[in-house]
Amino acid sequence: MQHVKPQVYMMRQDDPFKCTAAKLAKFKIAEPVKFIRKDAIVLNPFSETLLTKNDAGIASSVCAVDCSWERADDVAKHQRVFSAGIGRRLPAMLAANPTNYAKLGKLSSAEALAGALYILGDRQTAAEIMNKFKWGHTFLELNANLLEDYSSAETQEQMMQTELEYFPNLK
């Protein structure tokens, strides 16, 4: 299995003391980048294409764009960051971070990276990321069955079906 390197594109819009991406960069678990390569998966909440385990074969890295949820729409409209690389949307997951606990899809950058890496088959790095946070184990526990099922899905259709089985009110 090919390992996909975790990266973060920092927009510095959040409190630096609460920024999960900054903590991952500080501990060298995720590489901070100033530009996104063409062969990088960019976690884009506005992408039509869901991330699947098969994406591990087409990318060298997976990049979380660290921006404030309150500004995500503006970032998507006015910045090219989401159009760089290979855009993929994470399937629905529950947040475990203290700010957005149990809110659907309101993941921190660390949660997004961990979820993506788990789906891509790198459970060890996903756990390593979440172990840096007091609440990190809760993310993996809260989404355990979901992450297992997502990481088993082979196609976009299977991924969408799994997502709708867990969250029937999504669409």
Short mmCIF file of C-alpha atoms in Angstrom, two decimals:
data_model
loop_
_atom_site.label_atom_id
_atom_site.label_comp_id
_atom_site.label_asym_id
_atom_site.label_seq_id
_atom_site.Cartn_x
_atom_site.Cartn_y
_atom_site.Cartn_z
CA MET A 1 0.00 0.00 0.00
CA GLN A 2 1.25 3.44 -0.98
CA HIS A 3 1.27 5.97 1.84
CA VAL A 4 -0.21 9.37 1.11
CA LYS A 5 1.59 12.20 2.89
CA PRO A 6 -0.56 14.53 5.06
CA GLN A 7 -0.25 18.24 4.30
CA VAL A 8 -1.91 21.46 5.46
CA TYR A 9 -2.43 24.70 3.57
CA MET A 10 -2.60 27.32 6.31
CA MET A 11 -4.83 30.36 5.85
CA ARG A 12 -4.32 31.56 9.44
CA GLN A 13 -7.95 32.55 10.01
CA ASP A 14 -8.44 30.83 13.37
CA ASP A 15 -7.07 31.29 16.85
CA PRO A 16 -3.45 30.03 16.56
CA PHE A 17 -3.68 28.38 19.99
CA LYS A 18 -6.68 26.30 18.92
CA CYS A 19 -5.49 25.60 15.36
CA THR A 20 -5.22 21.84 14.87
CA ALA A 21 -3.31 22.22 11.59
CA ALA A 22 -0.62 24.34 13.29
CA LYS A 23 -0.20 21.66 15.96
CA LEU A 24 0.20 18.94 13.32
CA ALA A 25 2.82 21.06 11.53
CA LYS A 26 4.63 21.78 14.81
CA PHE A 27 4.93 18.05 15.54
CA LYS A 28 5.89 17.35 11.91
CA ILE A 29 2.93 15.01 11.42
CA ALA A 30 1.63 17.12 8.53
CA GLU A 31 3.74 19.20 6.18
CA PRO A 32 2.71 22.86 5.89
CA VAL A 33 2.62 23.86 2.21
CA LYS A 34 2.49 27.22 0.44
CA PHE A 35 1.20 25.78 -2.82
CA ILE A 36 -0.69 22.62 -3.66
CA ARG A 37 0.79 20.18 -6.15
CA LYS A 38 -1.22 18.76 -9.05
CA ASP A 39 -0.94 15.23 -7.64
CA ALA A 40 -2.27 16.18 -4.19
CA ILE A 41 -5.78 15.37 -3.02
CA VAL A 42 -7.31 18.61 -1.74
CA LEU A 43 -10.03 18.11 0.85
CA ASN A 44 -12.71 20.36 -0.58
CA PRO A 45 -16.12 20.44 1.15
CA PHE A 46 -17.64 21.80 -2.09
CA SER A 47 -16.35 19.07 -4.42
CA GLU A 48 -18.86 16.84 -6.20
CA THR A 49 -16.46 13.89 -6.03
CA LEU A 50 -16.22 11.87 -2.82
CA LEU A 51 -12.91 10.58 -1.51
CA THR A 52 -12.58 6.78 -1.84
CA LYS A 53 -9.84 4.37 -0.91
CA ASN A 54 -8.89 4.10 -4.59
CA ASP A 55 -7.72 7.73 -4.54
CA ALA A 56 -4.60 6.55 -2.69
CA GLY A 57 -3.30 5.26 -6.01
CA ILE A 58 -3.52 8.62 -7.81
CA ALA A 59 -2.02 10.98 -5.24
CA SER A 60 1.23 11.55 -3.38
CA SER A 61 -0.37 13.62 -0.62
CA VAL A 62 -3.65 14.68 0.94
CA CYS A 63 -4.01 18.34 1.87
CA ALA A 64 -6.41 19.95 4.32
CA VAL A 65 -7.10 23.63 3.69
CA ASP A 66 -7.01 25.18 7.14
CA CYS A 67 -9.57 27.98 7.08
CA SER A 68 -12.38 29.08 9.33
CA TRP A 69 -15.75 27.36 8.75
CA GLU A 70 -17.34 30.82 8.87
CA ARG A 71 -15.23 31.88 5.88
CA ALA A 72 -15.18 28.62 3.87
CA ASP A 73 -17.71 29.88 1.30
CA ASP A 74 -15.66 33.03 0.68
CA VAL A 75 -12.44 31.06 0.47
CA ALA A 76 -14.02 28.74 -2.10
CA LYS A 77 -15.34 31.66 -4.20
CA HIS A 78 -12.35 33.97 -4.11
CA GLN A 79 -9.31 31.73 -3.82
CA ARG A 80 -7.91 29.16 -6.19
CA VAL A 81 -6.80 26.91 -3.37
CA PHE A 82 -9.77 24.55 -3.75
CA SER A 83 -9.27 24.31 -7.52
CA ALA A 84 -5.64 23.20 -7.14
CA GLY A 85 -4.78 19.52 -7.08
CA ILE A 86 -7.37 16.74 -7.08
CA GLY A 87 -10.49 17.97 -5.31
CA ARG A 88 -12.29 15.46 -3.12
CA ARG A 89 -15.09 15.81 -0.59
CA LEU A 90 -14.97 13.79 2.59
CA PRO A 91 -18.09 11.76 3.22
CA ALA A 92 -20.19 12.87 6.18
CA MET A 93 -18.62 12.39 9.62
CA LEU A 94 -19.30 13.69 13.10
CA ALA A 95 -16.92 16.20 14.64
CA ALA A 96 -15.39 15.44 18.03
CA ASN A 97 -13.53 18.72 18.53
CA PRO A 98 -14.73 20.78 21.51
CA THR A 99 -16.02 23.66 19.34
CA ASN A 100 -18.26 21.57 17.09
CA TYR A 101 -18.77 18.34 19.05
CA ALA A 102 -21.18 15.90 17.31
CA LYS A 103 -21.96 18.39 14.53
CA LEU A 104 -22.19 16.76 11.14
CA GLY A 105 -19.31 17.74 8.87
CA LYS A 106 -17.87 20.53 11.06
CA LEU A 107 -14.48 18.82 11.28
CA SER A 108 -11.25 20.45 12.36
CA SER A 109 -8.34 20.20 9.93
CA ALA A 110 -6.88 17.39 12.05
CA GLU A 111 -10.16 15.45 11.97
CA ALA A 112 -10.45 15.94 8.20
CA LEU A 113 -6.92 14.68 7.61
CA ALA A 114 -7.37 11.74 9.98
CA GLY A 115 -10.68 10.79 8.34
CA ALA A 116 -9.16 11.04 4.86
CA LEU A 117 -6.10 8.99 5.78
CA TYR A 118 -8.27 6.32 7.41
CA ILE A 119 -10.37 6.04 4.24
CA LEU A 120 -7.21 5.94 2.12
CA GLY A 121 -5.96 3.00 4.20
CA ASP A 122 -3.45 4.68 6.53
CA ARG A 123 -5.06 4.03 9.91
CA GLN A 124 -1.76 4.35 11.75
CA THR A 125 -1.17 7.96 10.68
CA ALA A 126 -4.86 8.75 11.28
CA ALA A 127 -4.48 7.53 14.88
CA GLU A 128 -1.15 9.37 15.26
CA ILE A 129 -2.84 12.62 14.21
CA MET A 130 -5.74 12.20 16.62
CA ASN A 131 -3.45 11.16 19.50
CA LYS A 132 -2.08 14.71 19.56
CA PHE A 133 -5.39 15.99 20.95
CA LYS A 134 -7.09 15.24 24.30
CA TRP A 135 -10.36 14.73 22.45
CA GLY A 136 -8.79 12.97 19.44
CA HIS A 137 -9.66 9.40 20.41
CA THR A 138 -13.31 10.51 20.54
CA PHE A 139 -13.28 11.31 16.81
CA LEU A 140 -12.15 7.81 15.93
CA GLU A 141 -14.61 6.24 18.39
CA LEU A 142 -17.56 8.40 17.32
CA ASN A 143 -16.97 7.53 13.66
CA ALA A 144 -15.59 3.98 14.06
CA ASN A 145 -18.28 2.06 12.14
CA LEU A 146 -18.61 4.85 9.62
CA LEU A 147 -14.86 4.96 8.89
CA GLU A 148 -14.74 1.17 8.53
CA ASP A 149 -17.60 1.21 6.04
CA TYR A 150 -16.22 4.20 4.14
CA SER A 151 -12.80 2.58 3.87
CA SER A 152 -14.44 -0.54 2.37
CA ALA A 153 -16.33 1.32 -0.36
CA GLU A 154 -14.76 0.79 -3.79
CA THR A 155 -16.72 3.25 -5.94
CA GLN A 156 -18.34 6.68 -5.75
CA GLU A 157 -21.74 4.98 -5.82
CA GLN A 158 -20.88 2.69 -2.88
CA MET A 159 -19.52 5.65 -0.94
CA MET A 160 -22.68 7.70 -1.57
CA GLN A 161 -24.87 4.74 -0.62
CA THR A 162 -22.93 4.23 2.63
CA GLU A 163 -23.14 7.94 3.44
CA LEU A 164 -26.92 7.94 2.91
CA GLU A 165 -27.37 4.77 5.00
CA TYR A 166 -25.86 6.57 7.98
CA PHE A 167 -27.27 10.02 7.22
CA PRO A 168 -30.51 9.61 5.22
CA ASN A 169 -31.41 13.31 5.53
CA LEU A 170 -28.30 14.53 3.67
CA LYS A 171 -29.88 15.04 0.25
#
